[in-house]
Coordinates of C-alpha atoms and ligand atoms in Angstrom, one line a residue:
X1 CA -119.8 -30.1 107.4
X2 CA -116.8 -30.5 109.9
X3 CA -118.8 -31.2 113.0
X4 CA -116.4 -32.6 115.4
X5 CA -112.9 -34.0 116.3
X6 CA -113.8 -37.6 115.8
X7 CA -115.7 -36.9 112.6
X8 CA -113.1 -34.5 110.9
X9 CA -110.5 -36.8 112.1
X10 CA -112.4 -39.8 110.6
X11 CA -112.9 -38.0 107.3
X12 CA -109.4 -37.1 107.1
X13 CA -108.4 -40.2 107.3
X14 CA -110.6 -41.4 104.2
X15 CA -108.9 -38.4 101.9
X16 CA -107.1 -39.8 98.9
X17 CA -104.7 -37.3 98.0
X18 CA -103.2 -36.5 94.8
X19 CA -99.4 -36.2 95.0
X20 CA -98.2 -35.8 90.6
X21 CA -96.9 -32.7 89.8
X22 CA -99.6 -31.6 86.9
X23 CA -97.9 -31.1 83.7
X24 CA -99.7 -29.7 80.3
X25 CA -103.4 -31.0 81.3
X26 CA -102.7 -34.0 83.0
X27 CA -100.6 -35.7 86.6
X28 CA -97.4 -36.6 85.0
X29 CA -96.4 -40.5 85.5
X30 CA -92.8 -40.1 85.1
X31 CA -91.4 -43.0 86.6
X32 CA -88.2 -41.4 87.0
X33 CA -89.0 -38.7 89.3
X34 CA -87.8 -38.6 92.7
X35 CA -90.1 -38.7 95.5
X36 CA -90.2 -36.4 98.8
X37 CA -92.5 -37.0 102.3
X38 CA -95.3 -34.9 102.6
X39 CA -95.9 -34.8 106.6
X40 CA -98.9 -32.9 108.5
X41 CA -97.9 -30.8 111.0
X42 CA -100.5 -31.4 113.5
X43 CA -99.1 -34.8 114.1
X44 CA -96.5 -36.0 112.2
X45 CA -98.2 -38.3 110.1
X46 CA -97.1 -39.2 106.3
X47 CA -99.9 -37.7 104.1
X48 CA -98.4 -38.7 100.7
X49 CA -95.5 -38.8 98.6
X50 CA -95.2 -36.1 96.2
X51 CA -93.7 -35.7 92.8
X52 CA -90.1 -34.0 93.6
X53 CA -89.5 -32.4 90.2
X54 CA -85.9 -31.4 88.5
X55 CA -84.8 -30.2 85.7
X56 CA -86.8 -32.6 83.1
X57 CA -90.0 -31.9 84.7
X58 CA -89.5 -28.2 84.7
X59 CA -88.9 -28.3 81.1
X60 CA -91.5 -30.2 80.0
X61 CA -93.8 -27.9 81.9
X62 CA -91.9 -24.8 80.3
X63 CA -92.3 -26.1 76.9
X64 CA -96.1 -26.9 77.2
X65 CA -96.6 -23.2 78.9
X66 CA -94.9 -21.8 75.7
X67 CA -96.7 -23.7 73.6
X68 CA -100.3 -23.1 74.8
X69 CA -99.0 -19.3 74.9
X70 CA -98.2 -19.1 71.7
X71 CA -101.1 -21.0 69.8
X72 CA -103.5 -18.2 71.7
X73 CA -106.0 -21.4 72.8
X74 CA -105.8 -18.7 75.8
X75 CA -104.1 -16.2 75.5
X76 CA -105.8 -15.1 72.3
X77 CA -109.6 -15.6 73.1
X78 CA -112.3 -13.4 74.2
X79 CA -111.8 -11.9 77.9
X80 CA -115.6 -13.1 78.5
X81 CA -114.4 -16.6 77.4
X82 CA -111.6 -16.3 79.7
X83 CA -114.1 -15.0 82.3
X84 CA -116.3 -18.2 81.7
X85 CA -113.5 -20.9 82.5
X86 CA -112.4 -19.1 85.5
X87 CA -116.2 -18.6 87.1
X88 CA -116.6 -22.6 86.2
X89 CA -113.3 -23.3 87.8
X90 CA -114.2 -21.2 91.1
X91 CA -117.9 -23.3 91.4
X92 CA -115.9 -26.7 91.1
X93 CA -113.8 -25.5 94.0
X94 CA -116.9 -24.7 95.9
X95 CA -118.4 -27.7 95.6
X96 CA -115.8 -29.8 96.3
X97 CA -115.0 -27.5 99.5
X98 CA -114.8 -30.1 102.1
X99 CA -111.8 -32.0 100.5
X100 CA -109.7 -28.9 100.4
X101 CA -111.2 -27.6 103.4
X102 CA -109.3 -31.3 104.9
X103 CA -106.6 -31.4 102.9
X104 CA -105.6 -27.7 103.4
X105 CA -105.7 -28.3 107.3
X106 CA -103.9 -31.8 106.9
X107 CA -101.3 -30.2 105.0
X108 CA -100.8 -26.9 106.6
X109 CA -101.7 -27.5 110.3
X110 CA -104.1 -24.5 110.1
X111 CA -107.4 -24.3 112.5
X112 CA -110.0 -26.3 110.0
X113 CA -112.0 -23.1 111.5
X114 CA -109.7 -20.7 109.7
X115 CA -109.4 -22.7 106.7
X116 CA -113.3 -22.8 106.2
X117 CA -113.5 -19.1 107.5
X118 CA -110.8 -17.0 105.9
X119 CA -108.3 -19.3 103.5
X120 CA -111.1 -21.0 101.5
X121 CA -114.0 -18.2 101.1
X122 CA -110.8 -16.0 100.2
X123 CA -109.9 -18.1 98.0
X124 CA -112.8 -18.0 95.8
X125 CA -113.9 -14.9 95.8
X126 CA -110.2 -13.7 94.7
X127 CA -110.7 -16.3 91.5
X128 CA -113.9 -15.1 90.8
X129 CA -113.3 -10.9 91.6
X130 CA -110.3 -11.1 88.8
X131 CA -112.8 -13.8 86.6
X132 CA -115.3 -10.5 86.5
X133 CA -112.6 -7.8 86.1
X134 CA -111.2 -9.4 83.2
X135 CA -113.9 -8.2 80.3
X136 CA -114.3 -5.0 82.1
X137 CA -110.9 -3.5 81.9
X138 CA -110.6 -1.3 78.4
X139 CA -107.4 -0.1 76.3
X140 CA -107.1 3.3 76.1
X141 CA -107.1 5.6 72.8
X142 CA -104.7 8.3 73.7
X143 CA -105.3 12.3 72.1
X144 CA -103.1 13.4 69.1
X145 CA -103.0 15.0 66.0
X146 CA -106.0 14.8 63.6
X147 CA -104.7 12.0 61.4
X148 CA -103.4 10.3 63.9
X149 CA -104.6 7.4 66.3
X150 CA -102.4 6.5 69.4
X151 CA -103.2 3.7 71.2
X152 CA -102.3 1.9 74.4
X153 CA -102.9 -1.5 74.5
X154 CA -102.4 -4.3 77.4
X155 CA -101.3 -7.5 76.7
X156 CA -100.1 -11.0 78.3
X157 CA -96.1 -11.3 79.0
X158 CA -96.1 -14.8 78.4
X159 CA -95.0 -17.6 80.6
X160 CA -95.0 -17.0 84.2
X161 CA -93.9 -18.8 87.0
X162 CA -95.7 -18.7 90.4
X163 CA -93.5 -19.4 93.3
X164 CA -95.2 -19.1 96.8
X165 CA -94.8 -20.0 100.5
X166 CA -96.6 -21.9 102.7
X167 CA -98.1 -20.0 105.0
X168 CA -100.9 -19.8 102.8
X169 CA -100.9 -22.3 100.4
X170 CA -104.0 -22.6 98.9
X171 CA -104.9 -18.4 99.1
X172 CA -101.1 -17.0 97.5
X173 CA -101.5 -19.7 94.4
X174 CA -105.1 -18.2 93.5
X175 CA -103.6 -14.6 94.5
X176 CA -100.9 -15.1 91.8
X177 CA -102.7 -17.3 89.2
X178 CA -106.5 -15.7 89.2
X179 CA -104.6 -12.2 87.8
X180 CA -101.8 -14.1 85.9
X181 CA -104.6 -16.0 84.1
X182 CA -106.8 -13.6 83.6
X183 CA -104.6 -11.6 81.3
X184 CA -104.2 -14.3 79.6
X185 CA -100.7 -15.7 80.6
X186 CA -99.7 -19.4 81.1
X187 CA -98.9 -20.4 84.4
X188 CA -95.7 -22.9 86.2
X189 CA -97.4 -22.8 90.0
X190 CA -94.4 -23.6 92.3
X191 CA -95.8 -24.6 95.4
X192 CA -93.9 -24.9 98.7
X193 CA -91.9 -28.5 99.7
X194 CA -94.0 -28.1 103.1
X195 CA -97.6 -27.6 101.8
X196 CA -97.8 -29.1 98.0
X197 CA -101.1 -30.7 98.1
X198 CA -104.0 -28.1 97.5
X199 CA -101.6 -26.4 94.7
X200 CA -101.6 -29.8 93.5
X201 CA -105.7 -30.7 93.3
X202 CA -107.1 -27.4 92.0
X203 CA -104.8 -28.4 88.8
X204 CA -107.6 -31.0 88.3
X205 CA -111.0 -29.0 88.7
X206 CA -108.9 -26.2 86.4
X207 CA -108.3 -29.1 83.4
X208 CA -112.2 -29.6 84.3
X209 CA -113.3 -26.3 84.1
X210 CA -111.9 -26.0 80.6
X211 CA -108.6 -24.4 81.0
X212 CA -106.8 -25.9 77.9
X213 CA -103.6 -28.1 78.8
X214 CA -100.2 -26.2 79.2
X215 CA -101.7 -23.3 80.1
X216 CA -101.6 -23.7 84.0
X217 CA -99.1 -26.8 85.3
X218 CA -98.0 -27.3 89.2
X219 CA -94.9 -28.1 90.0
X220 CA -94.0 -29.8 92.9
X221 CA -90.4 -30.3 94.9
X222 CA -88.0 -28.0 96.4
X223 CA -85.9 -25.0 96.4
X224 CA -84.4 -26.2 93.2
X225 CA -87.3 -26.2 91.0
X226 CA -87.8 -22.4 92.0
X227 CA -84.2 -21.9 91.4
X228 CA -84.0 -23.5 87.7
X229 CA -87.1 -21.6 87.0
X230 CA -86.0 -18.5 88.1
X231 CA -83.2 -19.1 85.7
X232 CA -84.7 -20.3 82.8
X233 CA -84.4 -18.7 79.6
X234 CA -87.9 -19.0 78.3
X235 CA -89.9 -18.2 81.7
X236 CA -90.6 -14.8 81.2
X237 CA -92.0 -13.2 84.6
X238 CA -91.4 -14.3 88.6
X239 CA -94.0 -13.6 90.8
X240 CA -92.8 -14.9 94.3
X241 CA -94.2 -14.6 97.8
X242 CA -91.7 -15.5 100.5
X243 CA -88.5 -14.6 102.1
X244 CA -86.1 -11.3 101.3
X245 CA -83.1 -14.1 101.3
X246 CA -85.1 -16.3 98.5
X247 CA -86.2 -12.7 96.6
X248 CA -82.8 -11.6 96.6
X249 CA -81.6 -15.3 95.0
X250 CA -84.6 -14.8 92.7
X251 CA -83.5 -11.3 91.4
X252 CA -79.8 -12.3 90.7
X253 CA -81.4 -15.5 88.8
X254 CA -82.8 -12.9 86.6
X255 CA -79.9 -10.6 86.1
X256 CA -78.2 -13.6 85.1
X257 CA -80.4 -14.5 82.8
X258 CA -83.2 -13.6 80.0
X259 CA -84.2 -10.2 82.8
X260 CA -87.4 -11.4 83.4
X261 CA -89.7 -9.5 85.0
X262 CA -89.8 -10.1 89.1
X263 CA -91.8 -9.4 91.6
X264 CA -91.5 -9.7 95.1
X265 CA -94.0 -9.8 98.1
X266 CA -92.2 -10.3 101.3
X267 CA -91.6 -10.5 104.9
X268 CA -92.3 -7.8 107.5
X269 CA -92.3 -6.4 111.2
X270 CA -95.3 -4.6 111.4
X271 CA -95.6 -2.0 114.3
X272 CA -99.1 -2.1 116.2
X273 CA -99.6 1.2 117.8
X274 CA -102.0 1.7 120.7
X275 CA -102.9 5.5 121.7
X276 CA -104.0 5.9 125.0
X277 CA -107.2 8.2 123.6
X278 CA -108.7 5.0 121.7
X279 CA -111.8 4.0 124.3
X280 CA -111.9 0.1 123.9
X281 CA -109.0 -1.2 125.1
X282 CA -109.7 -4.7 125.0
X283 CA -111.0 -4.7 121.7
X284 CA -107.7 -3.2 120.6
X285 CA -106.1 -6.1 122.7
X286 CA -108.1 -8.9 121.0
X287 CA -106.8 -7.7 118.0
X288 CA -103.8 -7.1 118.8
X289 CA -103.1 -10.8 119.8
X290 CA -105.0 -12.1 117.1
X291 CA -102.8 -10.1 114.2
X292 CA -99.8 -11.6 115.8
X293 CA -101.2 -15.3 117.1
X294 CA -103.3 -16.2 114.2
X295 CA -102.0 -18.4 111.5
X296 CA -99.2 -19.7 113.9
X297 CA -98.0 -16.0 113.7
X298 CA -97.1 -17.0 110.5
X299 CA -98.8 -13.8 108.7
X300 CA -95.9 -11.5 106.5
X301 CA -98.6 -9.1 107.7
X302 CA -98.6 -9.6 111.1
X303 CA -98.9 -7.2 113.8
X304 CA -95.5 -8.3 115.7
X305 CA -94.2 -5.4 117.2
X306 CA -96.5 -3.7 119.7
X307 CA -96.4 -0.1 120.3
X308 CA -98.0 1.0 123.4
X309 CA -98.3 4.4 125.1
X310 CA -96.5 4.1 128.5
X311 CA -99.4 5.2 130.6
X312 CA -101.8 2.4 129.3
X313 CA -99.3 -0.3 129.7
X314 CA -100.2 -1.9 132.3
X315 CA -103.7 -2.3 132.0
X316 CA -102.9 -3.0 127.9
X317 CA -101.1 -6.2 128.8
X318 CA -103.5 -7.4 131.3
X319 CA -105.9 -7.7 128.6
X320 CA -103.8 -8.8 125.9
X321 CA -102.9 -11.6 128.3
X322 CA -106.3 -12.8 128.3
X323 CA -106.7 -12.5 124.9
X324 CA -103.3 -14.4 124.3
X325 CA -104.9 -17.1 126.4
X326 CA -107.4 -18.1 123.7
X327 CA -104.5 -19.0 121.6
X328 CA -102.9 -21.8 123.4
X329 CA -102.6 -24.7 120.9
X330 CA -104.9 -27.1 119.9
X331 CA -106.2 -29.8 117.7
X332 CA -106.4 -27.9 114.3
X333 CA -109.3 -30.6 113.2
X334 CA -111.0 -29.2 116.8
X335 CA -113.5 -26.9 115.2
X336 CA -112.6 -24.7 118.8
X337 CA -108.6 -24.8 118.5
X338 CA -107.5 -20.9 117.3
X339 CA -103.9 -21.9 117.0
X340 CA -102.8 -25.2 115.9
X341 CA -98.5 -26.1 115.1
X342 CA -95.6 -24.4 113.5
X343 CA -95.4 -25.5 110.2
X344 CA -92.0 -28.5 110.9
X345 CA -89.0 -29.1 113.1
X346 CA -86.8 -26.9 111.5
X347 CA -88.8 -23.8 111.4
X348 CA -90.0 -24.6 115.2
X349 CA -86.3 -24.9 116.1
X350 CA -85.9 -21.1 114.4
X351 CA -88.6 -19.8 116.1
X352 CA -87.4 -21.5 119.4
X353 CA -83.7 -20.3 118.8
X354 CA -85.5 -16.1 118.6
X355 CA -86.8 -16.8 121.6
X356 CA -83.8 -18.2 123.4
X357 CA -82.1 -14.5 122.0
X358 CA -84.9 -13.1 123.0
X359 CA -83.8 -13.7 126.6
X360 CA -80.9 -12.8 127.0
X361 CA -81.8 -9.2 125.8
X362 CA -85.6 -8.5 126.9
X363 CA -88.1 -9.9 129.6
X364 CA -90.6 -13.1 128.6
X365 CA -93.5 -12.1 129.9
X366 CA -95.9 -14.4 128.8
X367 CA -95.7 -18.1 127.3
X368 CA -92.6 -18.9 125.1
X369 CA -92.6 -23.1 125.8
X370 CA -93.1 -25.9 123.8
X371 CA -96.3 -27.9 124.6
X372 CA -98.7 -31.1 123.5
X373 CA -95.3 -32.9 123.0
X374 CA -97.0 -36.3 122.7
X375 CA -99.1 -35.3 119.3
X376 CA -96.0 -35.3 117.4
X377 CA -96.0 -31.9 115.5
X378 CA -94.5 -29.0 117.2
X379 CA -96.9 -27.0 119.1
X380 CA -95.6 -23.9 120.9
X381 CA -97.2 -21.5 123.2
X382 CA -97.9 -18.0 122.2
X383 CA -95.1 -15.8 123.5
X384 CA -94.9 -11.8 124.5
X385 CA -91.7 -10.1 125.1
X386 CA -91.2 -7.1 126.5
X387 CA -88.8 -5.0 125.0
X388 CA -86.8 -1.9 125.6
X389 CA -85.9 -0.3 122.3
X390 CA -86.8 -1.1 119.0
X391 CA -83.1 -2.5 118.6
X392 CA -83.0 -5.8 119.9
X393 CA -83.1 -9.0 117.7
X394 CA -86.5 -9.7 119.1
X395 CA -88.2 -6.5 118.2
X396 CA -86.0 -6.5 115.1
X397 CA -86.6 -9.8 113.0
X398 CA -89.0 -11.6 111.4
X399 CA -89.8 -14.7 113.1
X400 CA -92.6 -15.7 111.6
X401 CA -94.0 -17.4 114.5
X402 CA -96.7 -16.8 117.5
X403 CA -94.3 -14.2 119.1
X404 CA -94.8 -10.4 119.5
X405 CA -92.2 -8.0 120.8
X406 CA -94.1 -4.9 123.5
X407 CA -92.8 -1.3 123.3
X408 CA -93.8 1.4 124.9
X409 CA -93.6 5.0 124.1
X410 CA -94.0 8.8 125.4
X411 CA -95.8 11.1 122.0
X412 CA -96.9 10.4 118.8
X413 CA -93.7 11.6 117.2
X414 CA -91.9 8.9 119.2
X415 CA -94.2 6.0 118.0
X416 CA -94.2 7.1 114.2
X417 CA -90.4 6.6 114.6
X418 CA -89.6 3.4 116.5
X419 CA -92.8 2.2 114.1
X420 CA -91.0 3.5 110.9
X421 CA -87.0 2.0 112.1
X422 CA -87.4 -1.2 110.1
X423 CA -86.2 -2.2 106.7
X424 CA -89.6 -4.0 106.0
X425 CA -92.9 -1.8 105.2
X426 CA -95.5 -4.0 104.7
X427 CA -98.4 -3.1 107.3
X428 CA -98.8 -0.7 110.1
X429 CA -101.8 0.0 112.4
X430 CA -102.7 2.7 115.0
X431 CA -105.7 2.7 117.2
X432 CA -107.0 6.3 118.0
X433 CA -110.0 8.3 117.7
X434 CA -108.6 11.5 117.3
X435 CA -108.7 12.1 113.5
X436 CA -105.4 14.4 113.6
X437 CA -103.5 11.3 114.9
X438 CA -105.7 9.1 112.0
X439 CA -104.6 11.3 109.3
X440 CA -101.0 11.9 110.4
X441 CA -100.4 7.8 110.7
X442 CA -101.8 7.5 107.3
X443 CA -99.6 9.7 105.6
X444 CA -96.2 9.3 107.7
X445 CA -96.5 5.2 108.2
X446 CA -94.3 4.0 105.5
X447 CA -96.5 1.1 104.9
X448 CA -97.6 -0.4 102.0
X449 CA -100.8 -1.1 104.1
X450 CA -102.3 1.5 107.7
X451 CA -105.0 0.1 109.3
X452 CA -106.9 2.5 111.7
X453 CA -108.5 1.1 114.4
X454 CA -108.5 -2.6 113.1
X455 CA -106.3 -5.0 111.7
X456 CA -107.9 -7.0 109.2
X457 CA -107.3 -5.0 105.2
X458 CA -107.4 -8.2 103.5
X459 CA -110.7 -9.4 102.7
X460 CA -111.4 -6.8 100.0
X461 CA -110.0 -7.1 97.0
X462 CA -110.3 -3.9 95.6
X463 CA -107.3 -3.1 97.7
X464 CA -103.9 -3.3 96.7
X465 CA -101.2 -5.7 99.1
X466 CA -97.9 -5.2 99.1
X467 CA -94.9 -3.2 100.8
X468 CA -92.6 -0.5 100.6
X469 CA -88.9 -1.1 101.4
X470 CA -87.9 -4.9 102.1
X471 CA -91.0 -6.0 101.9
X472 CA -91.0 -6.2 98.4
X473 CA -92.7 -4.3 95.4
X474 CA -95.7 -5.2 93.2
X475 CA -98.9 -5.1 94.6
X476 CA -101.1 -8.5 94.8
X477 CA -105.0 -8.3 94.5
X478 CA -107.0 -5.1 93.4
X479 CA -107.1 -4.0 89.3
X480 CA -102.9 -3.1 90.3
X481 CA -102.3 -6.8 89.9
X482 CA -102.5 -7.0 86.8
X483 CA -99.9 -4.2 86.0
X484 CA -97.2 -7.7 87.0
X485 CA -99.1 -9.9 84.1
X486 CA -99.2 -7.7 81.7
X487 CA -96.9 -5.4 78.9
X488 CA -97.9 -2.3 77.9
X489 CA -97.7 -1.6 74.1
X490 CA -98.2 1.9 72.6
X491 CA -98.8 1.8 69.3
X492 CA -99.0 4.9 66.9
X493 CA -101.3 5.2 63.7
X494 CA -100.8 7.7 61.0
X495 CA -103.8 7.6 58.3
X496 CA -103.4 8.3 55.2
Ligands
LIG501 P1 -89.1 -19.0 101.4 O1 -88.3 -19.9 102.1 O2 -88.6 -17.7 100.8 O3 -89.8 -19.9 100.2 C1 -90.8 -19.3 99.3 C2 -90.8 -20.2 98.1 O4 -89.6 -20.1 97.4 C3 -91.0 -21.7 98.4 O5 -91.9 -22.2 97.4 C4 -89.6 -22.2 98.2 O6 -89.5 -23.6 97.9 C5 -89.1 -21.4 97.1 N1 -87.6 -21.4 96.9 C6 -86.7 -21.8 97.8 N2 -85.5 -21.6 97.3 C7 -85.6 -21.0 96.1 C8 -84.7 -20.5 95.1 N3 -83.4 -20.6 95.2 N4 -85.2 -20.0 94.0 C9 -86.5 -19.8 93.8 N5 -87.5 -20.3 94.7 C10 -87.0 -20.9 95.8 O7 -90.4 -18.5 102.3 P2 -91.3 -19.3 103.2 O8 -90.5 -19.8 104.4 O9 -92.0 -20.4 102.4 O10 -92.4 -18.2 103.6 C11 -92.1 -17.3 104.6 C12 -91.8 -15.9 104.1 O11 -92.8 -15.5 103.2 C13 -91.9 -14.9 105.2 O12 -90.8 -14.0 105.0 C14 -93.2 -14.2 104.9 O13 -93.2 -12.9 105.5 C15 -93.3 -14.2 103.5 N6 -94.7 -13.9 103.0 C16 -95.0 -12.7 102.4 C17 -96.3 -12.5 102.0 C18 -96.6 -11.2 101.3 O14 -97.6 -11.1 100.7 N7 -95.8 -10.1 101.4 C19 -97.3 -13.4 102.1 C20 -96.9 -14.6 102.8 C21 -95.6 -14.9 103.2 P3 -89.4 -24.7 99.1 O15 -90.4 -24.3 100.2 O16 -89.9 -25.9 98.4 O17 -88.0 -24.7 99.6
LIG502 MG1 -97.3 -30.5 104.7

């Protein structure tokens, strides 16, 4: 699978993709619905044009969730029968892994490399860790008086509306929907304008599988089919990866509305700290370049703001250089290529704009240009600043691009404070050996996520993802997830 250039690019080219929003078991045919370009970012090309849903569509899709909700074909049957369905669903993904190994790459722009090695594989073995949990989870009887049984008992909330980014396309929709559906829930997947078409095809191998119609139904178009969902009277929980700007929007939606429940994973800055006591410097630089260059830097995780101790500097940077170098852009379908383009035009001219502030306020000291000009996607190189406080709008912001922001610092005490002055609070890493320095970073790191000594944390899933402070609340993965599917009922028996 996915020898070469010439043969991925000559598969690619043979893809038929699916571009129908999927609406209570079946691709709609809705002549009336508008139509929107679905480019790939690695050159430009036009991959398809996709279903760009409104209000009609959204209610159709609402009404068929309700519906399959409340005649229990899924929420009401056994959790092993639930388990069964899922499991199925997860193999037919597998084995039709090299057309959404493609399609993913196509769409996104991703390394095909990083799509077989990380999106996919984590893709499937978050469907099938929450297809296991599901008929292992109990209800809990709860101690009382003699004659009395108290119970508490978990149950689905109904219809819930998935509305992710597209960063990772194919990995956030099986983040929100493995949980969602597990619990039993019916599902309106919202994926993003830029990256529709995985979202799109797993609909299919899910109707396969023998997920009954309504109960899981993509929705494809933009901003205002999140937005009309997000007010809708009858949609009854948000769960939305993205931006703190779109969360906010999403929040008010429900305050002006039915209250539905929300929850919000979201952006970050996340500080990177390097003590001068940890032995392997270059490992900690390899790292360190790769938490910020992989994906495009386009990781709400990433490591982008790099904390080093000011008497390793020098030779810190000289090896994070080298390591930076293994991330000029590439050729995502070139099984080699570690960084392939930012996602479109508009986001390249954000990320290019940071950079342009960057200037004026700290030194570039590494990349920061546009390059491969003639492919016709928007390929930039990855870019290091070097920064003098924590204050400037480089060290600052999310940019959600290849670009990290260096720091240096004196003590400890120091680091756990520049690292803590941000609004966000998704991820924070220190490399030490000395266990005092370990245990202090765990604890004081106000981080929904420390990493010690690595920065990977999301490949298992009995781990909880999310962040403290703007980064959002509710936790994806790990047994926590399904606390956002689910209502808790107490219910309290008096024999007689
Ligand atoms: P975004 O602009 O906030 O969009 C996210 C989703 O919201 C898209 O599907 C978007 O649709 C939709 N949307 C747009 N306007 C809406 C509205 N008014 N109401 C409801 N939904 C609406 O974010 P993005 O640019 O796709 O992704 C980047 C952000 O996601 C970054 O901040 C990143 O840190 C964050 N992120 C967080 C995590 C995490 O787990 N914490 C993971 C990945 C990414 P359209 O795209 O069609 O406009
Ligand atoms: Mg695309």
């Amino acid at each position: 699978m996915f020898e070469s250039l010439k043969s991925n690019i000559k598969s690619a080219n043979l893809l038929q993709i699916e571009g129908r929003a999927f609406i209570n078991g079946e691709y709609i045919n809705q002549r009336s619905v508008q139509k929107m370009d679905c480019f790939s970012p690695i050159d430009h090309r036009l991959l398809k044009q996709v279903d760009c849903c409104g209000l009609y569509e959204v209610n159709l899709a609402v009404t068929s969730a309700k519906d399959s909700f409340q005649s229990g074909v899924w929420s009401k049957i056994t959790p092993s029968e639930r388990k069964n369905v899922l499991k199925k669903w997860a193999e037919l993904l597998h084995n039709n892994r090299e057309e959404l190994i493609l399609l993913e790459t196509l769409d996104t722009g991703k390394p095909i490399s990083d799509v077989m090695n990380i999106d996919f594989p984590q893709s499937i073995q978050c469907l099938e860790w929450f297809a296991e949990l599901i008929d292992k989870i109990n209800d809990e009887i709860i101690p009382d008086k003699a004659d009395y049984i108290c119970m508490v008992t978990r149950e689905p909330i109904g219809v819930v509306a998935a509305i992710i980014p597209w960063n990772y396309p194919l990995l956030m929709a099986i983040w929100k929907i493995a949980p969602a559906l597990a619990m039993g829930n019916s599902i309106l997947l919202k994926p993003s304008e830029k990256t529709p078409l995985t979202a799109i095809k797993i609909a299919q191998f899910a109707a396969e599988a023998g997920l009954p119609p309504g109960v899981l139904n993509v929705l494809t178009g933009g901003g205002e089919v999140g937005s009309i969902m997000s007010y809708h009277e009858d949609v009854d929980c948000v769960s939305f990866t993205g931006s703190g700007r779109i969360g906010r929007k999403i929040m008010q939606a429900s305050a002006q509305s039915n209250l539905k429940r929300v929850w919000l994973e979201l952006g970050g800055k996340s500080p990177n700290i390097i003590m001068p006591d940890y032995p392997d410097l270059k490992n900690a630089a390899k790292s360190a370049a790769s938490a910020v260059f992989s994906n495009t830097g386009a990781i709400c995780n990433a490591g982008s703001r790099l904390l080093v101790h000011q008497d390793i500097k020098d030779i810190f940077l000289e090896c994070l250089f080298e390591e930076a170098n293994h991330f000029n852009p590439g050729n995502p379908l070139d099984l080699t290529t570690r960084m392939g383009p930012v996602i479109d035009e508009h986001h390249f001219k954000f990320i290019l704009d940071s950079i342009r502030k960057g200037k004026k306020e700290a030194s570039l000291i590494y990349g920061g240009k546009q390059v491969l000009h003639e492919s016709g996607g928007f390929y930039l190189e990855p870019t290091i600043f070097e920064c003098s406080n924590n204050d400037k709008y480089i060290s600052r912001e999310e940019i959600f691009g290849p670009v990290l922001s260096v720091m240096t610092f004196k003590t400890f005490d120091e680091a756990l404070k520049i690292a803590n002055s941000t609004n966000y609070g998704l991820a924070a890493a220190i490399w030490t050996i000395d266990m005092n320095y370990m245990l202090r970073g765990s604890k004081e790191l106000r981080a929904g996520m420390v990493y010690v000594n690595n920065y990977e944390g999301i490949s298992n899933l009995n781990l909880p993802f999310g962040g403290y402070k703007q980064s959002g609340f509710g936790r994806d993965n790990s047994k926590y997830a399904l606390d956002k599917y689910s209502e808790l009922k107490s219910t309290v028996i008096h024999l007689k």
